[in-house]
mmCIF file of C-alpha atoms in Angstrom:
data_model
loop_
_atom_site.group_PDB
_atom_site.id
_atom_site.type_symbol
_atom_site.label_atom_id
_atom_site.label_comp_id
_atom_site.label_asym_id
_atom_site.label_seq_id
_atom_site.Cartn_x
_atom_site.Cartn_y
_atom_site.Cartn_z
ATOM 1 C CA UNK A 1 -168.039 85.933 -38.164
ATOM 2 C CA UNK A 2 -165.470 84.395 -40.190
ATOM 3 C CA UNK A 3 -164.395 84.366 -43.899
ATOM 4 C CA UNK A 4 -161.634 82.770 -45.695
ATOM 5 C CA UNK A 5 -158.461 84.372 -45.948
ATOM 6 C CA UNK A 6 -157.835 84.730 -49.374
ATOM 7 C CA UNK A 7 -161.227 86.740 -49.108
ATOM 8 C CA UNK A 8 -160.030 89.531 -46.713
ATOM 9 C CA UNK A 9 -156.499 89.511 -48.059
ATOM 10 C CA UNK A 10 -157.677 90.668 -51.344
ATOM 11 C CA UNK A 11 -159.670 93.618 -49.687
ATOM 12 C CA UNK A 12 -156.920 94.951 -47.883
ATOM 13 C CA UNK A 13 -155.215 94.589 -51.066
ATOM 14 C CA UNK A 14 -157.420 96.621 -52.937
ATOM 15 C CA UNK A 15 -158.148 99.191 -49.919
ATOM 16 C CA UNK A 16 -153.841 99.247 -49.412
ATOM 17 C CA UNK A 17 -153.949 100.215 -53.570
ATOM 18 C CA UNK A 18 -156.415 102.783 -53.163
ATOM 19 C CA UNK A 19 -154.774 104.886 -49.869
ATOM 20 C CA UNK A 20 -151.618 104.667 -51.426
ATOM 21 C CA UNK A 21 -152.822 106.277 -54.939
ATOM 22 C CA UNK A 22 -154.551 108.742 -52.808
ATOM 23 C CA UNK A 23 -152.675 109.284 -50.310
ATOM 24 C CA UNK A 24 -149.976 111.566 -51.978
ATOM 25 C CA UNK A 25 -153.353 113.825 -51.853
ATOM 26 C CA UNK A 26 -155.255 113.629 -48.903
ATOM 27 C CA UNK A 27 -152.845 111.151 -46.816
ATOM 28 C CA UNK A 28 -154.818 112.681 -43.345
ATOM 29 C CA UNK A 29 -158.555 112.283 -44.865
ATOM 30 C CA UNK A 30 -157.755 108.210 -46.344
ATOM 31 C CA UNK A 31 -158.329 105.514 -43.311
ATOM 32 C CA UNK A 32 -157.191 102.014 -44.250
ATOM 33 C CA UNK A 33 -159.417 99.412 -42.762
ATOM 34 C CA UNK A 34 -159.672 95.564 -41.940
ATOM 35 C CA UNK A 35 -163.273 94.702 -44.040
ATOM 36 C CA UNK A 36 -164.954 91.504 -45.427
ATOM 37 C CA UNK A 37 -167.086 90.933 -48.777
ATOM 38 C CA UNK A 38 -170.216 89.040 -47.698
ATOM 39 C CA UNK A 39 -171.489 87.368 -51.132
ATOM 40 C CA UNK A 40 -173.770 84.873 -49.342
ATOM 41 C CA UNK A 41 -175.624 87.593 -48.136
ATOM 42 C CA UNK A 42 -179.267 88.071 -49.182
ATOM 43 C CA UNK A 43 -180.706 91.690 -49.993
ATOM 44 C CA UNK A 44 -184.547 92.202 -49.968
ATOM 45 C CA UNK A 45 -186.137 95.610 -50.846
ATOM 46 C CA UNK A 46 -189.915 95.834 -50.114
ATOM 47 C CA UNK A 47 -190.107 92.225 -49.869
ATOM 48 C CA UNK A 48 -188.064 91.099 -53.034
ATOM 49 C CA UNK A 49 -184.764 89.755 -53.198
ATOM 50 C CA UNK A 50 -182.585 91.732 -55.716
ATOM 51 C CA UNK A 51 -179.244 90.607 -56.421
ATOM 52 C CA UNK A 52 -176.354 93.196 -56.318
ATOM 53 C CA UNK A 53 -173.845 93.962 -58.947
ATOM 54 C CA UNK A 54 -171.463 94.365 -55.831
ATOM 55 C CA UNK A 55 -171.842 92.183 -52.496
ATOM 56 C CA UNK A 56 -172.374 93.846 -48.976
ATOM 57 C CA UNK A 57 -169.084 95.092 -47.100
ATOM 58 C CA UNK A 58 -168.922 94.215 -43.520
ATOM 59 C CA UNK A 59 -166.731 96.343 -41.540
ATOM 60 C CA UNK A 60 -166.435 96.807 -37.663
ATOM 61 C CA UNK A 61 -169.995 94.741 -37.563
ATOM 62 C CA UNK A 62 -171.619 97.200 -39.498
ATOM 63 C CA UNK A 63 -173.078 96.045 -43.150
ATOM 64 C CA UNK A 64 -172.151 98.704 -46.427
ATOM 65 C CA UNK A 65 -173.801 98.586 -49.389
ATOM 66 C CA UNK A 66 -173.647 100.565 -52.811
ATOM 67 C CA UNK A 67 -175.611 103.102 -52.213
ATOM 68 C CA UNK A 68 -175.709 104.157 -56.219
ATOM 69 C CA UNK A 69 -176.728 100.781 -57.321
ATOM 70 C CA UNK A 70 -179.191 100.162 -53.994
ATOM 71 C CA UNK A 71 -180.555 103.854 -54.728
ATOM 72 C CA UNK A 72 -182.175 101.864 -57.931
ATOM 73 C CA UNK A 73 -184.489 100.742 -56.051
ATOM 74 C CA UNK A 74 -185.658 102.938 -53.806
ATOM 75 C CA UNK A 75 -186.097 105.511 -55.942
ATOM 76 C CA UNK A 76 -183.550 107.663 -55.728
ATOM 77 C CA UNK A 77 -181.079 109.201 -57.426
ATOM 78 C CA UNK A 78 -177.147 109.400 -56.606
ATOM 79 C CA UNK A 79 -174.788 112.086 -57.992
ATOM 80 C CA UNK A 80 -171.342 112.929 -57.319
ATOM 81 C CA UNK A 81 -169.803 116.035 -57.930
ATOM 82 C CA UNK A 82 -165.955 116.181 -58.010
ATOM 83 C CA UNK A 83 -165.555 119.955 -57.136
ATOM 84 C CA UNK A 84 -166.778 119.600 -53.270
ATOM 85 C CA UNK A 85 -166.043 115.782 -53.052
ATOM 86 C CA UNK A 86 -169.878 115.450 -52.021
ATOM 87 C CA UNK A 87 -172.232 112.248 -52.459
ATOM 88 C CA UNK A 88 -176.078 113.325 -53.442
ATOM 89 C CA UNK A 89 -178.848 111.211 -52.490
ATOM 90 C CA UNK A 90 -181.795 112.548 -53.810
ATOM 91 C CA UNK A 91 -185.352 110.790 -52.975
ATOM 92 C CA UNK A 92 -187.681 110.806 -56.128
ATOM 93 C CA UNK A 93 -191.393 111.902 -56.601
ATOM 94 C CA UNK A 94 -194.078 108.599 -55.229
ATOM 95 C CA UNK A 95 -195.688 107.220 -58.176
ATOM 96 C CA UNK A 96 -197.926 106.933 -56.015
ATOM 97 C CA UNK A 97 -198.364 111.046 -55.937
ATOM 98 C CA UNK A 98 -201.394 112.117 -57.228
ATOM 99 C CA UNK A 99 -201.753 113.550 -60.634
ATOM 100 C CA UNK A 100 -203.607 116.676 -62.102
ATOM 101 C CA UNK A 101 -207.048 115.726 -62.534
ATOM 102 C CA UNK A 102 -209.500 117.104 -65.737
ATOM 103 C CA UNK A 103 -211.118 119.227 -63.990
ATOM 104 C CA UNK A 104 -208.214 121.487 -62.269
ATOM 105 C CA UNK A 105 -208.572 124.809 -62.753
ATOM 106 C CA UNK A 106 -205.301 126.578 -63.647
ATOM 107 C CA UNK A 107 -203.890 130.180 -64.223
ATOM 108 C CA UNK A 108 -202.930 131.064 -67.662
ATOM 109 C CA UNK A 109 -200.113 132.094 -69.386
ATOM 110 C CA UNK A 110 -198.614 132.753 -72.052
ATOM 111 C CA UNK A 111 -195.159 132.222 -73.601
ATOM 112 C CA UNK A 112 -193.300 135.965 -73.686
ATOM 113 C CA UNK A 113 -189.713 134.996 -73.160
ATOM 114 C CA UNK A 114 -188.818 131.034 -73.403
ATOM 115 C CA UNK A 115 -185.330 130.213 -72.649
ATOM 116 C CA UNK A 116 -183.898 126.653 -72.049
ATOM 117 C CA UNK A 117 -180.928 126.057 -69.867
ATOM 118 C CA UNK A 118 -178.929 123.546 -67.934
ATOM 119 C CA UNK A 119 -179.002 124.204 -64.211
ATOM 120 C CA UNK A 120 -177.589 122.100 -61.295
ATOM 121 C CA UNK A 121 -179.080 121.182 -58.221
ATOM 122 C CA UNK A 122 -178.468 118.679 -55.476
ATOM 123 C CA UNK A 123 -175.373 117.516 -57.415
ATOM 124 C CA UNK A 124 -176.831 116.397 -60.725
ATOM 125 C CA UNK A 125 -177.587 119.028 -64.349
ATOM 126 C CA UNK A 126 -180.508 119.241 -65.579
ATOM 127 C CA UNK A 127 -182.547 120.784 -68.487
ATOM 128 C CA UNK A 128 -184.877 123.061 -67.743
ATOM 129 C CA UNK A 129 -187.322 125.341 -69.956
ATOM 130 C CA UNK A 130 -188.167 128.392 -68.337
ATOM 131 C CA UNK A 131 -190.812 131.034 -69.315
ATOM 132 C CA UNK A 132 -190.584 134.977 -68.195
ATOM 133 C CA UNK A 133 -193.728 136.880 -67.957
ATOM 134 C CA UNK A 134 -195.168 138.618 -64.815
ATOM 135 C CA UNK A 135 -192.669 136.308 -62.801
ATOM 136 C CA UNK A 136 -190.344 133.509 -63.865
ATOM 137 C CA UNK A 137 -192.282 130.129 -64.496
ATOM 138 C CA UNK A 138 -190.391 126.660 -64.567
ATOM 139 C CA UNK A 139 -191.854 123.820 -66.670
ATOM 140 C CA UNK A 140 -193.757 121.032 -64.323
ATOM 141 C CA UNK A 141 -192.465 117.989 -66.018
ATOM 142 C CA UNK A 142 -188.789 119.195 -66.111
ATOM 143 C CA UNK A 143 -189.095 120.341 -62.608
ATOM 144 C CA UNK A 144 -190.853 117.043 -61.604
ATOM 145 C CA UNK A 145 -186.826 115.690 -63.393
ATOM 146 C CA UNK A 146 -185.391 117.502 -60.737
ATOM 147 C CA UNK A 147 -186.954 115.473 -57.920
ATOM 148 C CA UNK A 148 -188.710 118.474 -56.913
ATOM 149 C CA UNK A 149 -192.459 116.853 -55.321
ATOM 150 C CA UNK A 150 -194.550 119.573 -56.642
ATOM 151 C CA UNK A 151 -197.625 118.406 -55.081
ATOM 152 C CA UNK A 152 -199.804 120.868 -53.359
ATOM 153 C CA UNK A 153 -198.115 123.846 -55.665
ATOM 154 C CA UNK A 154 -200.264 125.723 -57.759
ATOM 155 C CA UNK A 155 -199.633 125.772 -61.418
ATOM 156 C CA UNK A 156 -199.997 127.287 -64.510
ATOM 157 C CA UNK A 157 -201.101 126.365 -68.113
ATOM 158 C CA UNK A 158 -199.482 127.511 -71.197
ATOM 159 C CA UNK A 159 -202.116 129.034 -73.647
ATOM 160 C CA UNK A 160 -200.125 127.332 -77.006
ATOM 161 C CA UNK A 161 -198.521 124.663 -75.887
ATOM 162 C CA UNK A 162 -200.661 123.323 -72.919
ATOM 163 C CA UNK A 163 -197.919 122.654 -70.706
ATOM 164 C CA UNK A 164 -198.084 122.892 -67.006
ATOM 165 C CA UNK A 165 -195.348 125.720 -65.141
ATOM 166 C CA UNK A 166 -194.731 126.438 -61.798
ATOM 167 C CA UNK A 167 -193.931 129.678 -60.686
ATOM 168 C CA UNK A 168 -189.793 130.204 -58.855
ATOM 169 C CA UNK A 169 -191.869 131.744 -55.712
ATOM 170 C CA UNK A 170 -194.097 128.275 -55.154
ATOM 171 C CA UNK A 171 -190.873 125.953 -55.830
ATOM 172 C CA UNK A 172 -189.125 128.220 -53.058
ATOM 173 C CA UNK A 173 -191.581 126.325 -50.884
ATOM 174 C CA UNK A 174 -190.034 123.060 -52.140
ATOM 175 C CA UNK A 175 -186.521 122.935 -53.174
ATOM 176 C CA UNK A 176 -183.700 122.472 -50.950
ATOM 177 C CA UNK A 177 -181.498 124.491 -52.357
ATOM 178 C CA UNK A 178 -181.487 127.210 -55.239
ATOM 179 C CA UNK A 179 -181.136 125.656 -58.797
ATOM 180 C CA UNK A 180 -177.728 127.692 -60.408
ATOM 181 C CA UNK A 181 -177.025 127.925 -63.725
ATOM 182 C CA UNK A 182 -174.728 125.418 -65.354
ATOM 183 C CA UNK A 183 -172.147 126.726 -67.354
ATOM 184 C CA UNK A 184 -170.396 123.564 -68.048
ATOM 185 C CA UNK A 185 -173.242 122.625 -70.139
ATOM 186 C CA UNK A 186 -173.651 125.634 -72.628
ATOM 187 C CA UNK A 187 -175.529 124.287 -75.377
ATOM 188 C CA UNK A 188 -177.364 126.025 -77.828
ATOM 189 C CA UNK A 189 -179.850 123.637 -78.451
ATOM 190 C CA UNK A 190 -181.104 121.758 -75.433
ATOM 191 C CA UNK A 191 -182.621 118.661 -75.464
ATOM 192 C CA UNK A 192 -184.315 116.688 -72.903
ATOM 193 C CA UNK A 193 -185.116 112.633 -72.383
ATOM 194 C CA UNK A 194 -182.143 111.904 -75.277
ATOM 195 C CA UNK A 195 -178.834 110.333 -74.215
ATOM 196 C CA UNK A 196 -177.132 108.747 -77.123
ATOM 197 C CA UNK A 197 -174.519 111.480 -78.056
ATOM 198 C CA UNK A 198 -175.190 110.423 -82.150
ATOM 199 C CA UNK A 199 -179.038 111.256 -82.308
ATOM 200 C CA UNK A 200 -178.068 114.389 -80.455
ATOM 201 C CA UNK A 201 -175.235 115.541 -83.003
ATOM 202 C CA UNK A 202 -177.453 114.907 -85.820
ATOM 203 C CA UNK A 203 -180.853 116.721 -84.397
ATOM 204 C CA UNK A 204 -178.245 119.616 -83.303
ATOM 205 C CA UNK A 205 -176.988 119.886 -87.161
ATOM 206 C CA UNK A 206 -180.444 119.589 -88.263
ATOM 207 C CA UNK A 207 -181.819 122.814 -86.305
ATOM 208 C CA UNK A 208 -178.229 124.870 -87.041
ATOM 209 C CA UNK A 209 -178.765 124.169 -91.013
ATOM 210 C CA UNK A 210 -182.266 126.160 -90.549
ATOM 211 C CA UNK A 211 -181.584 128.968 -88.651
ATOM 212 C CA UNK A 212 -181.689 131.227 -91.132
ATOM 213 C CA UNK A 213 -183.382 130.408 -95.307
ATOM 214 C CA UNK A 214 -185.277 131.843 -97.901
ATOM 215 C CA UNK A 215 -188.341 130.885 -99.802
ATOM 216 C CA UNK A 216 -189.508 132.923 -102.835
ATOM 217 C CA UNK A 217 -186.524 135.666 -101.783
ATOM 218 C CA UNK A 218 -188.469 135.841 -98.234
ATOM 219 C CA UNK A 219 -186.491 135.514 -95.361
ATOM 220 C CA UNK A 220 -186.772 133.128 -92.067
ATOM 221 C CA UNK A 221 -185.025 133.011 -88.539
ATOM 222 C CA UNK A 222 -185.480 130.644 -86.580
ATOM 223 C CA UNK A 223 -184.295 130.287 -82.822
ATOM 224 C CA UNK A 224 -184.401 127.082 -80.917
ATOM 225 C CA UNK A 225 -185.975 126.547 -77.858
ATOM 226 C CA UNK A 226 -186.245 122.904 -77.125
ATOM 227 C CA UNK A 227 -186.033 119.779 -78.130
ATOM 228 C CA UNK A 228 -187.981 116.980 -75.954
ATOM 229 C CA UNK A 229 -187.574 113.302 -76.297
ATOM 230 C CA UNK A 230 -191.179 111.518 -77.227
ATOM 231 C CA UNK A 231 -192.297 108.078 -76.512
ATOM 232 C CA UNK A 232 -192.195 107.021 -80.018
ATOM 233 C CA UNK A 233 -188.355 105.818 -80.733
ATOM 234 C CA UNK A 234 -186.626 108.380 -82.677
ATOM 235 C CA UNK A 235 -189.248 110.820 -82.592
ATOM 236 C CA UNK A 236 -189.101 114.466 -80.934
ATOM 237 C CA UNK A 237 -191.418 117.592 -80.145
ATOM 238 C CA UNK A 238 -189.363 121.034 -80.872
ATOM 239 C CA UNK A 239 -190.696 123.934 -80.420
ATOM 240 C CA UNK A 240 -188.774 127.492 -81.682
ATOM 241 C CA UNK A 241 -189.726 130.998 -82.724
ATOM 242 C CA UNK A 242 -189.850 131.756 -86.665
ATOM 243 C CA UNK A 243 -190.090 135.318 -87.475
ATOM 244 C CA UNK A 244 -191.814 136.238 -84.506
ATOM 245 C CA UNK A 245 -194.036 133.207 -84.179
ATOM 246 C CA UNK A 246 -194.347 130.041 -82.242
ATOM 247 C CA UNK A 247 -193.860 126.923 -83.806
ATOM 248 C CA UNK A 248 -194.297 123.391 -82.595
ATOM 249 C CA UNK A 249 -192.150 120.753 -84.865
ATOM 250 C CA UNK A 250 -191.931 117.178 -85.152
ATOM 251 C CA UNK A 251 -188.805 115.894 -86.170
ATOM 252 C CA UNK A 252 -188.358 111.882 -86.946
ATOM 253 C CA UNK A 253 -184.980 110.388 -87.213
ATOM 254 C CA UNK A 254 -184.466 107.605 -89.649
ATOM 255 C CA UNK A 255 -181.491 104.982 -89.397
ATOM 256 C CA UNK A 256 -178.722 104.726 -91.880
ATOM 257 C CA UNK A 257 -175.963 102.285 -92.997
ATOM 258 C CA UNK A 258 -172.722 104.455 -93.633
ATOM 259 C CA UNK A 259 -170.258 102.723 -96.255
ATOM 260 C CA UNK A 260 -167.644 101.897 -93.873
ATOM 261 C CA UNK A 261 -170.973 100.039 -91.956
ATOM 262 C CA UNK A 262 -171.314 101.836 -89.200
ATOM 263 C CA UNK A 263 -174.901 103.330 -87.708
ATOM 264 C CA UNK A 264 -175.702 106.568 -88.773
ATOM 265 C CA UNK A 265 -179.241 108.823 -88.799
ATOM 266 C CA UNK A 266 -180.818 111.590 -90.522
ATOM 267 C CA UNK A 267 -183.590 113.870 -89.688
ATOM 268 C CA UNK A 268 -186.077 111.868 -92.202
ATOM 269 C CA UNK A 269 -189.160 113.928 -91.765
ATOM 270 C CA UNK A 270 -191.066 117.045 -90.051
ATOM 271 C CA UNK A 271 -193.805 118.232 -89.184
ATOM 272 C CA UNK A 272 -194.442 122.348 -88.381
ATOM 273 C CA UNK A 273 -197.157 123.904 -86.899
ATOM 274 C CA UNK A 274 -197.973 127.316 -85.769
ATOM 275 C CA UNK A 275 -199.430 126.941 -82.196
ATOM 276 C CA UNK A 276 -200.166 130.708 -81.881
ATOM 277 C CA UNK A 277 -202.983 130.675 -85.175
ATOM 278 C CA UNK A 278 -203.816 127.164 -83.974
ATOM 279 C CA UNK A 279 -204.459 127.657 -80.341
ATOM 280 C CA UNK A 280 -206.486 131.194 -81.283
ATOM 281 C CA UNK A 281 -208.611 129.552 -83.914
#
């Protein structure tokens, strides 16, 4: 195998810049090594040819490739977590898994005490809504997030909100390893499927300005629950508790021009319903 020199010169370079940063740290764990870039190598995954961000590394006749950006496309997800210096590769749920069909027959439940919170497993955070009745229920689709494969668990159906739970004793069948808490992430307001840091600001400041108001001298507390993401851009499902009742709440977010021209939004209509009457009815 051969490569031009100019080629491996500027990996050692790069390696040589690396230890030495490092190796005022961890001089005993940093190897320095002799390694080639291979751009004229192909890369086919399930029969098609994807093209790499960054090229194979060949070293000692073995081929290296980045696993984060190959892990796009084999479904899996790669996390690093600083505090144990640990790569996570976690495989995802098959499309191909089968889905809940109309005519599964589910236990029901009802919401007693909702709480959402950020927990972290294999590496990565996640938000997760969590129900306490009889036993503590996680919900399916934020589960599912997690890279849990649910399939063959039995689950549960919210009376008001008709979403699917699983129970913590059927995902101790699955997981491999116990969801903790994340206290790094101690939000009041959690909200799921929404990434841009601006639309998150503004729902937050939204749902804080309504915790607590009056209409015809009669009084209102509210406490957040969630806040999901919907398919519709800029649209979001939020459900809370208002004076002892369940609500389910759809906020829209409309864009806005700032003076100085920069992209701002505001909440720029809601909708409120009262699952408990509805669902009864």
């Amino acid at each position: 195998m051969s490569m031009p020199k100019w080629s491996k010169l500027t990996i050692i370079g790069t390696l040589m810049g690396t230890c030495f940063t490092a190796g005022v740290y961890a001089q005993d764990l940093i190897q320095r090594v002799d390694a080639y870039l291979r751009n004229d190598y192909n890369i086919v995954v399930n029969g098609q040819q994807v093209k790499l961000t960054n090229p194979p590394l060949i070293y000692n006749n073995s081929s290296y490739l980045p696993v984060k950006e190959l892990s796009t496309y084999l479904g899996a997800v790669v996390n690093w977590k600083d505090s144990n210096k640990t790569i996570y590769i976690n495989s995802r749920i098959s499309p191909q898994q089968p889905t809940e069909g109309n005519n599964t027959t589910y236990t029901e439940i009802v919401l007693q005490v909702p709480y959402a919170q950020y927990m972290d497993y294999l590496g990565g955070t996640y938000p997760v809504l969590t129900n306490m009745t009889d036993q503590t229920y996680y919900r399916l689709k934020d589960v599912e997030r997690m890279g849990i494969d649910t399939q063959g668990l039995r689950k549960a159906k919210e009376k008001y909100t008709g979403d699917l739970y699983v129970s913590e004793a059927e995902l101790q069948t699955k997981w491999k390893e116990q969801p903790q808490i994340s206290y790094l992430m101690n939000e009041p307001v959690v909200i799921t499927g929404e990434t841009n840091d601006l639309k998150r600001k503004v729902i937050k400041e939204y749902i804080d300005g309504f915790r607590y108001y009056e209409i015809n001298k009669v009084p209102y507390m509210t406490t957040p629950i969630i806040v999901d993401a919907l398919p519709e851009e800029n649209t979001y499902s939020y459900l809370l508790t208002e004076n002892g009742h369940f609500y389910r709440t759809t906020l829209k977010l409309t864009k806005l021009m700032t003076t100085n021209s920069t992209m701002d939004y505001v909440v720029g209509s809601s909708s409120k319903e009262d699952i408990q009457v509805t669902k009864v009815q």
